[in-house]
mmCIF file of C-alpha atoms and ligand atoms in Angstrom:
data_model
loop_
_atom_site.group_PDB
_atom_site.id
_atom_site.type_symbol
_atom_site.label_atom_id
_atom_site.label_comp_id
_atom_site.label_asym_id
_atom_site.label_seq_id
_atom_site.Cartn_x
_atom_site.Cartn_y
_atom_site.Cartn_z
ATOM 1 C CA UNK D 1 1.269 14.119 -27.826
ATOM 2 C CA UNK D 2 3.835 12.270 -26.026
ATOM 3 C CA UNK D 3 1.745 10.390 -23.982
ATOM 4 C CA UNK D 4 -0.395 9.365 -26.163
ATOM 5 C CA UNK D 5 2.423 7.784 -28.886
ATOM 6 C CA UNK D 6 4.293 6.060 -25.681
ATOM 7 C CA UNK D 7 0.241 4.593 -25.048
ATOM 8 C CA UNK D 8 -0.112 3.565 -28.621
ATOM 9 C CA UNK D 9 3.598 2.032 -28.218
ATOM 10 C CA UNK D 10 2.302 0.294 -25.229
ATOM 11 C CA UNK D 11 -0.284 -2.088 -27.663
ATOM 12 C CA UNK D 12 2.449 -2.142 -30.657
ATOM 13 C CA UNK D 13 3.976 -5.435 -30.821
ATOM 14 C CA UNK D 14 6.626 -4.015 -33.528
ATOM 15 C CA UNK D 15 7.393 -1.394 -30.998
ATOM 16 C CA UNK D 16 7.719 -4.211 -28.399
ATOM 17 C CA UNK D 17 10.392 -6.064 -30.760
ATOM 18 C CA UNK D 18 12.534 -3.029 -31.018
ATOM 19 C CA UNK D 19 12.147 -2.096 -27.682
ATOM 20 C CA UNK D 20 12.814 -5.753 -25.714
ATOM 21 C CA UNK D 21 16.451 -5.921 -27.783
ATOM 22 C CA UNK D 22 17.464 -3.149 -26.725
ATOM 23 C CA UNK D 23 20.705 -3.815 -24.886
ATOM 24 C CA UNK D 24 20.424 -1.198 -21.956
ATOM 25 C CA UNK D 25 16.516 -1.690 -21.689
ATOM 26 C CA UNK D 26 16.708 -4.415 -18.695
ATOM 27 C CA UNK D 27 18.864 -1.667 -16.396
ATOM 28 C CA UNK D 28 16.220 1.052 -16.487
ATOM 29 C CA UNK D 29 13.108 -1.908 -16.347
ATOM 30 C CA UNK D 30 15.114 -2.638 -13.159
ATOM 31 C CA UNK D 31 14.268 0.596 -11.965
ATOM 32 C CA UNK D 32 10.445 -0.642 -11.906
ATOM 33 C CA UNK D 33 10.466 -4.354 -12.215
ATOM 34 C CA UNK D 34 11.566 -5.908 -9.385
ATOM 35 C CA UNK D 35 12.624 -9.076 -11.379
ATOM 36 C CA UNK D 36 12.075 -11.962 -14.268
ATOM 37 C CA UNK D 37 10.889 -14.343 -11.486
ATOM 38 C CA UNK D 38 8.972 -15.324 -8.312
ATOM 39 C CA UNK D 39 11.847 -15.275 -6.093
ATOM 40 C CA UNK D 40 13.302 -11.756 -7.154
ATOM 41 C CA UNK D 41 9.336 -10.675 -6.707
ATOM 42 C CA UNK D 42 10.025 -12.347 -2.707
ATOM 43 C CA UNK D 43 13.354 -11.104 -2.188
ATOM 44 C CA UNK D 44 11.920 -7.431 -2.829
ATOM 45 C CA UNK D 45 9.113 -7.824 -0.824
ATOM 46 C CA UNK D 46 10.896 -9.069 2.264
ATOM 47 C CA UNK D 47 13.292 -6.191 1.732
ATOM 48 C CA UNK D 48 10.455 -3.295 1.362
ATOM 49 C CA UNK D 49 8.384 -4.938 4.759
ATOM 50 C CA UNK D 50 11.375 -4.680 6.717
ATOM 51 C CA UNK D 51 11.853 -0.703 6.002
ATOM 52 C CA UNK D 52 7.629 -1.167 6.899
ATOM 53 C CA UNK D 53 6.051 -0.778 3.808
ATOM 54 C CA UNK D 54 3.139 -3.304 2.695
ATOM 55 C CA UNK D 55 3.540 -4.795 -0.682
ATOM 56 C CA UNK D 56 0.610 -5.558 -3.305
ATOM 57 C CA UNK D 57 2.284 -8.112 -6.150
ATOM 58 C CA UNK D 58 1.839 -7.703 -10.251
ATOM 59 C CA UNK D 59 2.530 -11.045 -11.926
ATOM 60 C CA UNK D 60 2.903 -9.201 -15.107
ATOM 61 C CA UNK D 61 1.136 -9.851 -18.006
ATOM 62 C CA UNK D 62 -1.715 -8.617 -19.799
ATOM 63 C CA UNK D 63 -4.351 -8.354 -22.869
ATOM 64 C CA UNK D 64 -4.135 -12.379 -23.707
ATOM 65 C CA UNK D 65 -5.750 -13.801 -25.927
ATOM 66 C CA UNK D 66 -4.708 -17.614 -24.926
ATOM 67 C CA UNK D 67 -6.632 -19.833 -22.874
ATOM 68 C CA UNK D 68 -3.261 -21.828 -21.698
ATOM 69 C CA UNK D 69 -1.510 -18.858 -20.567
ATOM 70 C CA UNK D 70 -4.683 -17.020 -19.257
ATOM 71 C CA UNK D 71 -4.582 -20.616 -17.051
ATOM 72 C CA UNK D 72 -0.718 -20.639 -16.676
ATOM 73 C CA UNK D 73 -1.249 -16.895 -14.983
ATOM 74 C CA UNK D 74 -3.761 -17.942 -12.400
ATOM 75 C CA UNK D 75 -1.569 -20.927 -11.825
ATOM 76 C CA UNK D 76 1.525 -18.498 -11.336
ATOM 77 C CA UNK D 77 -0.310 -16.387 -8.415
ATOM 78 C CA UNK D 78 -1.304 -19.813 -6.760
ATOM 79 C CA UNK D 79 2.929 -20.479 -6.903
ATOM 80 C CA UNK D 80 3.196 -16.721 -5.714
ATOM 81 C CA UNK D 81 0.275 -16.891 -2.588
ATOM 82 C CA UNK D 82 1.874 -20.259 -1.416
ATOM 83 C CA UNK D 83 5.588 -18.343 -1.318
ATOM 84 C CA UNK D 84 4.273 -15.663 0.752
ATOM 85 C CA UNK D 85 2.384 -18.120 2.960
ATOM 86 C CA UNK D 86 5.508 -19.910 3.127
ATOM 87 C CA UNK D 87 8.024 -16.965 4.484
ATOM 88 C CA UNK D 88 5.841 -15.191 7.066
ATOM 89 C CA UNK D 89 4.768 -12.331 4.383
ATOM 90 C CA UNK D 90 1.779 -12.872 3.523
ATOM 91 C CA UNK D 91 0.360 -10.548 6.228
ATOM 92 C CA UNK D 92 1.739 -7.632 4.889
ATOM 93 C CA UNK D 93 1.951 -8.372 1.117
ATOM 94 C CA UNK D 94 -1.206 -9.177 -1.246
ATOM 95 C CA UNK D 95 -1.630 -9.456 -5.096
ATOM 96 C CA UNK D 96 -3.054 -7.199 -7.794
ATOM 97 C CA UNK D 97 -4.521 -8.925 -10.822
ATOM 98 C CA UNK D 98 -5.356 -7.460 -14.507
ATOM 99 C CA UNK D 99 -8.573 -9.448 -15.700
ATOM 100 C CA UNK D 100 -6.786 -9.186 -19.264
ATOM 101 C CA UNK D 101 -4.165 -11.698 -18.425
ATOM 102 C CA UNK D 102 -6.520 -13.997 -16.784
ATOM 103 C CA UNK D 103 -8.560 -14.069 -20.188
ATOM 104 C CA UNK D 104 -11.266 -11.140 -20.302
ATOM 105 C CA UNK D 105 -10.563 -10.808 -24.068
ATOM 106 C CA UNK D 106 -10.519 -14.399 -24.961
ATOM 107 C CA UNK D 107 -13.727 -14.123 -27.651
ATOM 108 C CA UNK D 108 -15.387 -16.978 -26.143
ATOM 109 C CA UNK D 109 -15.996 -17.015 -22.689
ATOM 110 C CA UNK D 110 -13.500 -14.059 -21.858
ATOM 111 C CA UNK D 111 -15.411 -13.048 -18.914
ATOM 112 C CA UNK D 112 -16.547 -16.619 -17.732
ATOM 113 C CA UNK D 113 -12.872 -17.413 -18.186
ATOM 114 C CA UNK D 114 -11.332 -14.689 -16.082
ATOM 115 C CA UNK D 115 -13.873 -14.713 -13.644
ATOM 116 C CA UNK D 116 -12.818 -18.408 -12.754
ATOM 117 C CA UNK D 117 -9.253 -17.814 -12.861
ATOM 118 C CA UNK D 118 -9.605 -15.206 -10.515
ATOM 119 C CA UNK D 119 -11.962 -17.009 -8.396
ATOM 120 C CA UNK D 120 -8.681 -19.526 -8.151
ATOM 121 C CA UNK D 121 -6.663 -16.428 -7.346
ATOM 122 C CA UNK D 122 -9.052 -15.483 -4.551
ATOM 123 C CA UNK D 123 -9.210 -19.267 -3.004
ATOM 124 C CA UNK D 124 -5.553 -19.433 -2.718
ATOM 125 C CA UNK D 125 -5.179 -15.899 -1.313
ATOM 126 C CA UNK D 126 -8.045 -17.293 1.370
ATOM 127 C CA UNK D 127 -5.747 -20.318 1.983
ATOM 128 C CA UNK D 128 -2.874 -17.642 2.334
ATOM 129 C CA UNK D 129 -4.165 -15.404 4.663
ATOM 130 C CA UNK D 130 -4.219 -12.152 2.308
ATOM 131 C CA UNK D 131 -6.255 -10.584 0.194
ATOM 132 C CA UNK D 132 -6.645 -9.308 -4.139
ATOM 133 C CA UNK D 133 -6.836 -6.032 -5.554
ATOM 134 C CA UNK D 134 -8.211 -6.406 -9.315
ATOM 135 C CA UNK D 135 -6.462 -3.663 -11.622
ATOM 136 C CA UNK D 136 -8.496 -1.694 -13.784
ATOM 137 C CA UNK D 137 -7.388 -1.562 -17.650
ATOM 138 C CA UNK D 138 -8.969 0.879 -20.437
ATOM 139 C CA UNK D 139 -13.068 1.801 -19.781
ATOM 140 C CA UNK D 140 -13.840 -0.805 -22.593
ATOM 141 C CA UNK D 141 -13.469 -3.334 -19.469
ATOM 142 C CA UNK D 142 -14.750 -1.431 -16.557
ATOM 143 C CA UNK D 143 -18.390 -2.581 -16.399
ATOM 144 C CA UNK D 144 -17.080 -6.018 -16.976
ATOM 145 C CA UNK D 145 -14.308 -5.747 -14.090
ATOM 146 C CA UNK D 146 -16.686 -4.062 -12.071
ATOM 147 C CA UNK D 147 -19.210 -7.227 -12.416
ATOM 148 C CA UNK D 148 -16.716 -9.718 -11.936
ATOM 149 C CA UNK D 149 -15.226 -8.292 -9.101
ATOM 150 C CA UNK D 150 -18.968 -8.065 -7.563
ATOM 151 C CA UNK D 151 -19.548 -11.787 -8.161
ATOM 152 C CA UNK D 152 -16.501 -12.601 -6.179
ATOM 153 C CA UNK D 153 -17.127 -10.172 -3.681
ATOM 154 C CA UNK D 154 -20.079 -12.559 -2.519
ATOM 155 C CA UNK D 155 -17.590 -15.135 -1.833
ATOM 156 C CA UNK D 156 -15.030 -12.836 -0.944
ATOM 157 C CA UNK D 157 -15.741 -9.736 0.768
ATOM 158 C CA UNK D 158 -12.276 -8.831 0.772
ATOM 159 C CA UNK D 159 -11.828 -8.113 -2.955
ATOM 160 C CA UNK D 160 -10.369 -4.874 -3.364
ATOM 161 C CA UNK D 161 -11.056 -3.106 -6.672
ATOM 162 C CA UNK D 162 -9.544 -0.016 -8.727
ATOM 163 C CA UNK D 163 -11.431 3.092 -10.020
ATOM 164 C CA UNK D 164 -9.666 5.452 -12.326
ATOM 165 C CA UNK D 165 -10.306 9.215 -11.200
ATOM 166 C CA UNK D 166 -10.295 10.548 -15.143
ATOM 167 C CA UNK D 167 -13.364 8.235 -16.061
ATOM 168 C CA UNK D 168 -16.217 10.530 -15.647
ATOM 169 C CA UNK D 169 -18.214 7.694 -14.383
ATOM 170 C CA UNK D 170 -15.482 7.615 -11.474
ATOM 171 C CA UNK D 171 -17.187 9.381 -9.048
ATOM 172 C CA UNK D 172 -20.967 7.860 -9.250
ATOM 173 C CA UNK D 173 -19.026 4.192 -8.873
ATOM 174 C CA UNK D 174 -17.042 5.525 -5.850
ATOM 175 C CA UNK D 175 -20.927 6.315 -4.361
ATOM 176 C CA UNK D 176 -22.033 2.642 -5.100
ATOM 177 C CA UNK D 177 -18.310 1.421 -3.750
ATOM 178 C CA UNK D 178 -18.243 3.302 -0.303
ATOM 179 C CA UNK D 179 -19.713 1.199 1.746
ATOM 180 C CA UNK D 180 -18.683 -1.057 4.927
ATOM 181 C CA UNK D 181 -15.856 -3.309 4.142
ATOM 182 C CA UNK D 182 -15.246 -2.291 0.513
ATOM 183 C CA UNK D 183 -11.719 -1.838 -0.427
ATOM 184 C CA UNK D 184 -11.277 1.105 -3.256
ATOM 185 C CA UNK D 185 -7.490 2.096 -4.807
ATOM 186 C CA UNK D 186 -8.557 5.261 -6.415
ATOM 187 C CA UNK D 187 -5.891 6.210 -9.099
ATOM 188 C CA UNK D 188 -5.678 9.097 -11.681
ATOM 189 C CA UNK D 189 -5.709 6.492 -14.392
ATOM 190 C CA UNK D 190 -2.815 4.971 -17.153
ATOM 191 C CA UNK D 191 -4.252 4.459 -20.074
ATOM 192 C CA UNK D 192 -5.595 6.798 -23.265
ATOM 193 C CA UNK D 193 -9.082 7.633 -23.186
ATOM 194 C CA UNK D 194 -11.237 9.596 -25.334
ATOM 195 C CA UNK D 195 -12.690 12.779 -24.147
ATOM 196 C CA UNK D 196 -16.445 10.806 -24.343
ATOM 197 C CA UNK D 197 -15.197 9.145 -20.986
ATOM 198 C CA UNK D 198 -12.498 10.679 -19.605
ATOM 199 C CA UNK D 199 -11.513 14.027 -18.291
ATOM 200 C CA UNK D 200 -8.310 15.421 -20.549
ATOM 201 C CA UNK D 201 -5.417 17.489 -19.060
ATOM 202 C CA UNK D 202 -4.069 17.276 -15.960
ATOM 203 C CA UNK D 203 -5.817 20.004 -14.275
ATOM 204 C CA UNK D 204 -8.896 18.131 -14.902
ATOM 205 C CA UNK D 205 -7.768 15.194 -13.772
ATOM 206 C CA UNK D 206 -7.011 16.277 -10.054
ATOM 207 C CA UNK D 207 -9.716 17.789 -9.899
ATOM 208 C CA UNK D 208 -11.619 14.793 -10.362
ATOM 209 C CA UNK D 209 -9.361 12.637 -8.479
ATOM 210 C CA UNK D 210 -10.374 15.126 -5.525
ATOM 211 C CA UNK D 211 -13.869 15.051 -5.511
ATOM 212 C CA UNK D 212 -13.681 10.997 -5.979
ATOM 213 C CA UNK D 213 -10.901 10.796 -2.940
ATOM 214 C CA UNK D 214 -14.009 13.253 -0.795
ATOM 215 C CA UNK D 215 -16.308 10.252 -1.477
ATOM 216 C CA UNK D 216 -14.061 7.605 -0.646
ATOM 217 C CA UNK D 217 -13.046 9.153 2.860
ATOM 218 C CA UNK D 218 -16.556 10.160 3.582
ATOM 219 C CA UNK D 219 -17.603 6.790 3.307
ATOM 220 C CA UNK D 220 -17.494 3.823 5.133
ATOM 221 C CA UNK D 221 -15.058 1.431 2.740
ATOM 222 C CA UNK D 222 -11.250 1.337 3.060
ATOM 223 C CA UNK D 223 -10.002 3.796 0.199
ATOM 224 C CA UNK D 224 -6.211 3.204 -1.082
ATOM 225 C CA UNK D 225 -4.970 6.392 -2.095
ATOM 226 C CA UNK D 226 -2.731 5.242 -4.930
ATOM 227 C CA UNK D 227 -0.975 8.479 -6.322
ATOM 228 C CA UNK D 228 2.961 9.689 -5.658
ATOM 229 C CA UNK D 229 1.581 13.392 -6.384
ATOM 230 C CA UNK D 230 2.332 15.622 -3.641
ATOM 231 C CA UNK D 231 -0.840 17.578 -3.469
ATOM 232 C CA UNK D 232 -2.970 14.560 -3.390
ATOM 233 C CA UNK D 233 -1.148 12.975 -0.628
ATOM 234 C CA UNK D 234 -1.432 15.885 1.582
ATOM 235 C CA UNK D 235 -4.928 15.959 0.748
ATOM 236 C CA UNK D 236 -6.077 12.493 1.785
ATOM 237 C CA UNK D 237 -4.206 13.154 5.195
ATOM 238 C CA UNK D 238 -6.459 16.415 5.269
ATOM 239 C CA UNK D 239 -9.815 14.195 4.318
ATOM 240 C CA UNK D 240 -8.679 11.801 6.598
ATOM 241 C CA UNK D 241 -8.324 13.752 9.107
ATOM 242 C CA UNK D 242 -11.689 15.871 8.481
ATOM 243 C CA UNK D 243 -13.659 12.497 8.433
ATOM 244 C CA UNK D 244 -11.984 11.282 12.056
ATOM 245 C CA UNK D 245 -10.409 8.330 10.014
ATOM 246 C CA UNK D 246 -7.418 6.530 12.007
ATOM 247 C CA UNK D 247 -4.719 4.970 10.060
ATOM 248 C CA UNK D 248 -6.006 1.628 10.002
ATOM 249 C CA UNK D 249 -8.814 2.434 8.377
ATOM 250 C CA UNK D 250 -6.649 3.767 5.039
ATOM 251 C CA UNK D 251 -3.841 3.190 2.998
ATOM 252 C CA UNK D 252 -1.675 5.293 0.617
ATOM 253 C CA UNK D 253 0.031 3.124 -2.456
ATOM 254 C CA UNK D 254 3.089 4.281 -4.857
ATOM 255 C CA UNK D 255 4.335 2.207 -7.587
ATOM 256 C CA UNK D 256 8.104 0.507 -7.061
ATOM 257 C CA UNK D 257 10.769 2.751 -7.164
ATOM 258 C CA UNK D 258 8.425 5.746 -7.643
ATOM 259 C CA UNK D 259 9.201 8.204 -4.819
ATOM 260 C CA UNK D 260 10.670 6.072 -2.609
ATOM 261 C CA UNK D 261 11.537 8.308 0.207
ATOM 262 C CA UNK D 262 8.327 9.807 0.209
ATOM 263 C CA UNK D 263 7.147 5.975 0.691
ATOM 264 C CA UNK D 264 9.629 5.757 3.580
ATOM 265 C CA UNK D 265 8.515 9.162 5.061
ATOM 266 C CA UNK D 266 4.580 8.339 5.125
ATOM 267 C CA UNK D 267 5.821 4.720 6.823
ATOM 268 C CA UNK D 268 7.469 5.891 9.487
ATOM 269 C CA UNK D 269 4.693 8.996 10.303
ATOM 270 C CA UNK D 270 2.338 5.826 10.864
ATOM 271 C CA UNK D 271 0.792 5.806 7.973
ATOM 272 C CA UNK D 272 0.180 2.228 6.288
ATOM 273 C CA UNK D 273 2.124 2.711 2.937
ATOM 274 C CA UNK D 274 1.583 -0.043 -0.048
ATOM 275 C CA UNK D 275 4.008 -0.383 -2.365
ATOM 276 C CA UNK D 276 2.716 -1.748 -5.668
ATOM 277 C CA UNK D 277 5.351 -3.960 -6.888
ATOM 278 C CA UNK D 278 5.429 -5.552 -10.817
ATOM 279 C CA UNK D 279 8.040 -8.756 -10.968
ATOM 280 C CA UNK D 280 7.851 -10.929 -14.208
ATOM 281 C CA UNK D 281 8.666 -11.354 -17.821
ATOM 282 C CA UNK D 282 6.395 -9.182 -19.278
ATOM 283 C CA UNK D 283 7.252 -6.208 -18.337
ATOM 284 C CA UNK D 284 6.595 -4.060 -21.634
ATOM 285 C CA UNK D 285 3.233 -2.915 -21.105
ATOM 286 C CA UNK D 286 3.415 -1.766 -17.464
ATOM 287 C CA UNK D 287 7.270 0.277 -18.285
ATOM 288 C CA UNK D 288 5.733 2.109 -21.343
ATOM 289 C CA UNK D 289 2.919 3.410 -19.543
ATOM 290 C CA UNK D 290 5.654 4.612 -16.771
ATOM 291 C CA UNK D 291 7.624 6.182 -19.446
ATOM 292 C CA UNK D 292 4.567 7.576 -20.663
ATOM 293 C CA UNK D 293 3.578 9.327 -17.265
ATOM 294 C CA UNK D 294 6.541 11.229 -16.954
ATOM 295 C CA UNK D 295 8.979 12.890 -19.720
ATOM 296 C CA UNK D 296 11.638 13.263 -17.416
ATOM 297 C CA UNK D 297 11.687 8.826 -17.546
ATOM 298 C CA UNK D 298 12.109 8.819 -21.768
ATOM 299 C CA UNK D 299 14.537 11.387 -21.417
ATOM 300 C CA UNK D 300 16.623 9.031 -19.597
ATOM 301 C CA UNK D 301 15.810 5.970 -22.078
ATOM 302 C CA UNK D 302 16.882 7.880 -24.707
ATOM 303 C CA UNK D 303 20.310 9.159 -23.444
ATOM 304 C CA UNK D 304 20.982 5.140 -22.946
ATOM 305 C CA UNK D 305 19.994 4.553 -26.324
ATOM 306 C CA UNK D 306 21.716 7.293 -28.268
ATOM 307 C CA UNK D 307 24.657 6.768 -25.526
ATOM 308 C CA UNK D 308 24.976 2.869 -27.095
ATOM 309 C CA UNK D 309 25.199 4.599 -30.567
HETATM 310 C C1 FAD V 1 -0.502 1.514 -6.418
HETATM 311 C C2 FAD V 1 -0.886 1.959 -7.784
HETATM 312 C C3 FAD V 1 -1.708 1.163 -8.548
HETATM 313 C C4 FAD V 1 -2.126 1.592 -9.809
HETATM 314 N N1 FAD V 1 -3.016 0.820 -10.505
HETATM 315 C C5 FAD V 1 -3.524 1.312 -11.661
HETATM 316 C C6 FAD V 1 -4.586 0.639 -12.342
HETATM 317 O O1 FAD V 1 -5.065 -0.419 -11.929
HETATM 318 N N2 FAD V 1 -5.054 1.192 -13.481
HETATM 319 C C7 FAD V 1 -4.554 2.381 -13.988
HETATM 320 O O2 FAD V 1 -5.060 2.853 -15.020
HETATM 321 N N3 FAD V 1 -3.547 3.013 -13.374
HETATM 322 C C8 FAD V 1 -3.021 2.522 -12.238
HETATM 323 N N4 FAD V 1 -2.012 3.213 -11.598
HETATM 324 C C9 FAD V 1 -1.299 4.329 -12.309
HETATM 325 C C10 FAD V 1 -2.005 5.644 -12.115
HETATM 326 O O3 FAD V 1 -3.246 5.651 -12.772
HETATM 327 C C11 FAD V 1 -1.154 6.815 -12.645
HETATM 328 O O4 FAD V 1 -0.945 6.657 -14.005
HETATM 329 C C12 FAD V 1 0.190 6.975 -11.962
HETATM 330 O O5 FAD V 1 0.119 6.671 -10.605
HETATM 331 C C13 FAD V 1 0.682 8.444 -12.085
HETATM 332 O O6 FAD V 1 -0.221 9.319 -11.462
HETATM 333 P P1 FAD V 1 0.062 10.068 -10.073
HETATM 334 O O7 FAD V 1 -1.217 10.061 -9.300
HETATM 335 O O8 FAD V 1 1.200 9.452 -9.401
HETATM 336 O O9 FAD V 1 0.266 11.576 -10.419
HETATM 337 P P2 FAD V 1 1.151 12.331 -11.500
HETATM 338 O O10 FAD V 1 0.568 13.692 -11.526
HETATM 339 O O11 FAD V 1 1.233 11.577 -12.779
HETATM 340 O O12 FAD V 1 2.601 12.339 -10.843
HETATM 341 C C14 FAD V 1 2.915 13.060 -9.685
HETATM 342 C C15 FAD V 1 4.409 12.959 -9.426
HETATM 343 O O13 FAD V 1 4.737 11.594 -9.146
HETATM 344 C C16 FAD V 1 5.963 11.225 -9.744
HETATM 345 N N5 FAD V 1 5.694 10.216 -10.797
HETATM 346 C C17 FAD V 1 4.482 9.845 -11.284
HETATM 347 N N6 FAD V 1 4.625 8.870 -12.209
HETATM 348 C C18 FAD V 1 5.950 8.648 -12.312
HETATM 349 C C19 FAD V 1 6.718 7.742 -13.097
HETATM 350 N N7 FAD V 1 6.166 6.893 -13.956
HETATM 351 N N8 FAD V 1 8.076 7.777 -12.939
HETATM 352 C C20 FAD V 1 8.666 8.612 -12.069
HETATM 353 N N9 FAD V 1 7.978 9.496 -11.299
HETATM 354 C C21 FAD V 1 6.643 9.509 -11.412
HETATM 355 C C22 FAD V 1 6.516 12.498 -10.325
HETATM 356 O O14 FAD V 1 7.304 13.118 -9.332
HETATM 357 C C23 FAD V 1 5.286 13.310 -10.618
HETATM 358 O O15 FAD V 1 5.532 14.676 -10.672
HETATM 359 C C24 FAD V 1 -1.629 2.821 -10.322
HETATM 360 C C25 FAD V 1 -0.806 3.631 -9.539
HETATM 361 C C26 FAD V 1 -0.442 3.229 -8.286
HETATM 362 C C27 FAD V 1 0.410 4.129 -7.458
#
């Protein structure tokens, strides 16, 4: 019940209002949010490499539905791929990019849109020396993200891509995607889904993020194991270990400041550790879904809240 009104929140821009003048809002965003702009996005990065974590980086932003700012986000990776060129980083740090802020919704075009926005993402990350993970946002968009990110897979082999373990389709696309070269973050999934396409419950939910992770390792791709749950971290050592896979040939991912010693401890056993890190102004999708994944986060929010009277 929750969940699902901090989701709905998450798409409410009267919610959004409310919530972005909120006084104490920008010290727990902190917690997440590395920071309103590119350099704060560098500064963190630099600062998780050195402890030997990799980075992936979010220019926030999402769901637009203008052409100019669908353009202005593309143009704001290029700015962030040159920076990390430009300090030594960009072997261990890469980007993740939602589709919906490069203009998969705009009605005309949406896809042709995105797809060439991201194709500019891609070019500079070539220029760079790193690579793209494209995000994956509610099932309405999977077949489309799927296609995209196959068309620039031709050009770039490189493209990593995320599946959602509560889709039911999950584990049939993890078949098609485990192949030779084919980077796959598997996640449990953010977003609200209707039983038609989704597993409900958490139970459920592992349980199909299991049987997609088996896939994954059996394969021959490059699976990113992007979950801060203990059991499934111990199991994708296990399946790693079952299917003689050495630690280049796998990564686990957390989100920033989710479980951060747990991020240290997988580091330093060898382990390549990702850390997914969200900098930028628009912050207020990717915090509600975090508040939305664990109670124990709102409860927090709302002792600042009812603490500032
Ligand atoms: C690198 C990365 C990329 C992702 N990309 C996507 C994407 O493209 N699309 C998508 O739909 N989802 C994405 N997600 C989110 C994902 O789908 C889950 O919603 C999220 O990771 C919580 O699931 P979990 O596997 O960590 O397990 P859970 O069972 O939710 O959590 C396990 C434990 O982790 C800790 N934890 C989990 N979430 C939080 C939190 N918000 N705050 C504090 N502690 C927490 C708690 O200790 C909790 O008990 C991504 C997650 C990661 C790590």
């Amino acid at each position: 019940m929750l969940r699902s009104a901090l989701l709905a929140a998450s798409r409410s821009p009267q919610v959004r209002t409310v919530v972005e003048k909120f006084p104490p809002t920008q010290a727990i965003v902190q917690r997440f949010v590395a920071g309103d702009v590119l350099d704060q996005g560098i500064a963190a990065t630099a600062e998780l490499v050195a402890t030997g974590r990799k980075v992936t980086l979010d220019h926030l932003g999402e769901d637009t539905l203008d052409a100019e700012q669908a353009a202005g986000t593309a143009e704001a990776y290029e700015h962030l791929l040159a920076a990390l060129a430009d300090t030594g980083l960009a072997a261990d740090a890469e980007v993740s990019v939602k589709l919906s802020a490069v203009g998969q919704f705009l009605p005309d075009d949406g896809e042709k849109i995105a797809l060439e926005n991201a194709r500019r993402i891609c070019e500079a990350a070539a220029r760079a020396g790193t690579t793209v993970t494209l995000d994956m946002e509610d099932h309405t968009t999977t077949d489309s993200t799927l296609g995209i990110a196959r068309d620039l897979r031709a050009d770039f082999p490189w493209l990593g891509v995320v599946l959602q373990a509560y889709l039911r389709r999950t584990e049939a696309d993890c078949r098609d995607l485990a192949h030779a070269g084919s980077r796959v973050r598997l996640c449990k999934g953010a977003y609200k889904e209707p039983e038609s396409v989704a597993f409900q419950g958490r139970k459920a939910v592992d349980l199909a993020y299991v049987r997609a992770l088996k896939v994954l390792m059996g394969g021959d791709g490059y699976p990113m194991v992007a979950s801060h749950d203990p059991h499934m971290v111990r199991i994708a050592g296990q399946l790693a270990e079952w299917n003689k896979r050495g630690t280049d040939s796998f990564e686990y991912q957390m989100l920033y400041g989710i479980r951060p010693e747990e991020q240290l401890r997988l580091a330093e056993a060898g382990n390549a550790m990702r850390v997914y890190l969200p900098y930028g102004q628009e912050w207020y999708g990717y915090f509600m879904r975090r508040l939305a994944e664990r109670p124990a986060n709102l409860t927090f929010f709302l002792r600042a809240m009812a603490t500032r009277g």
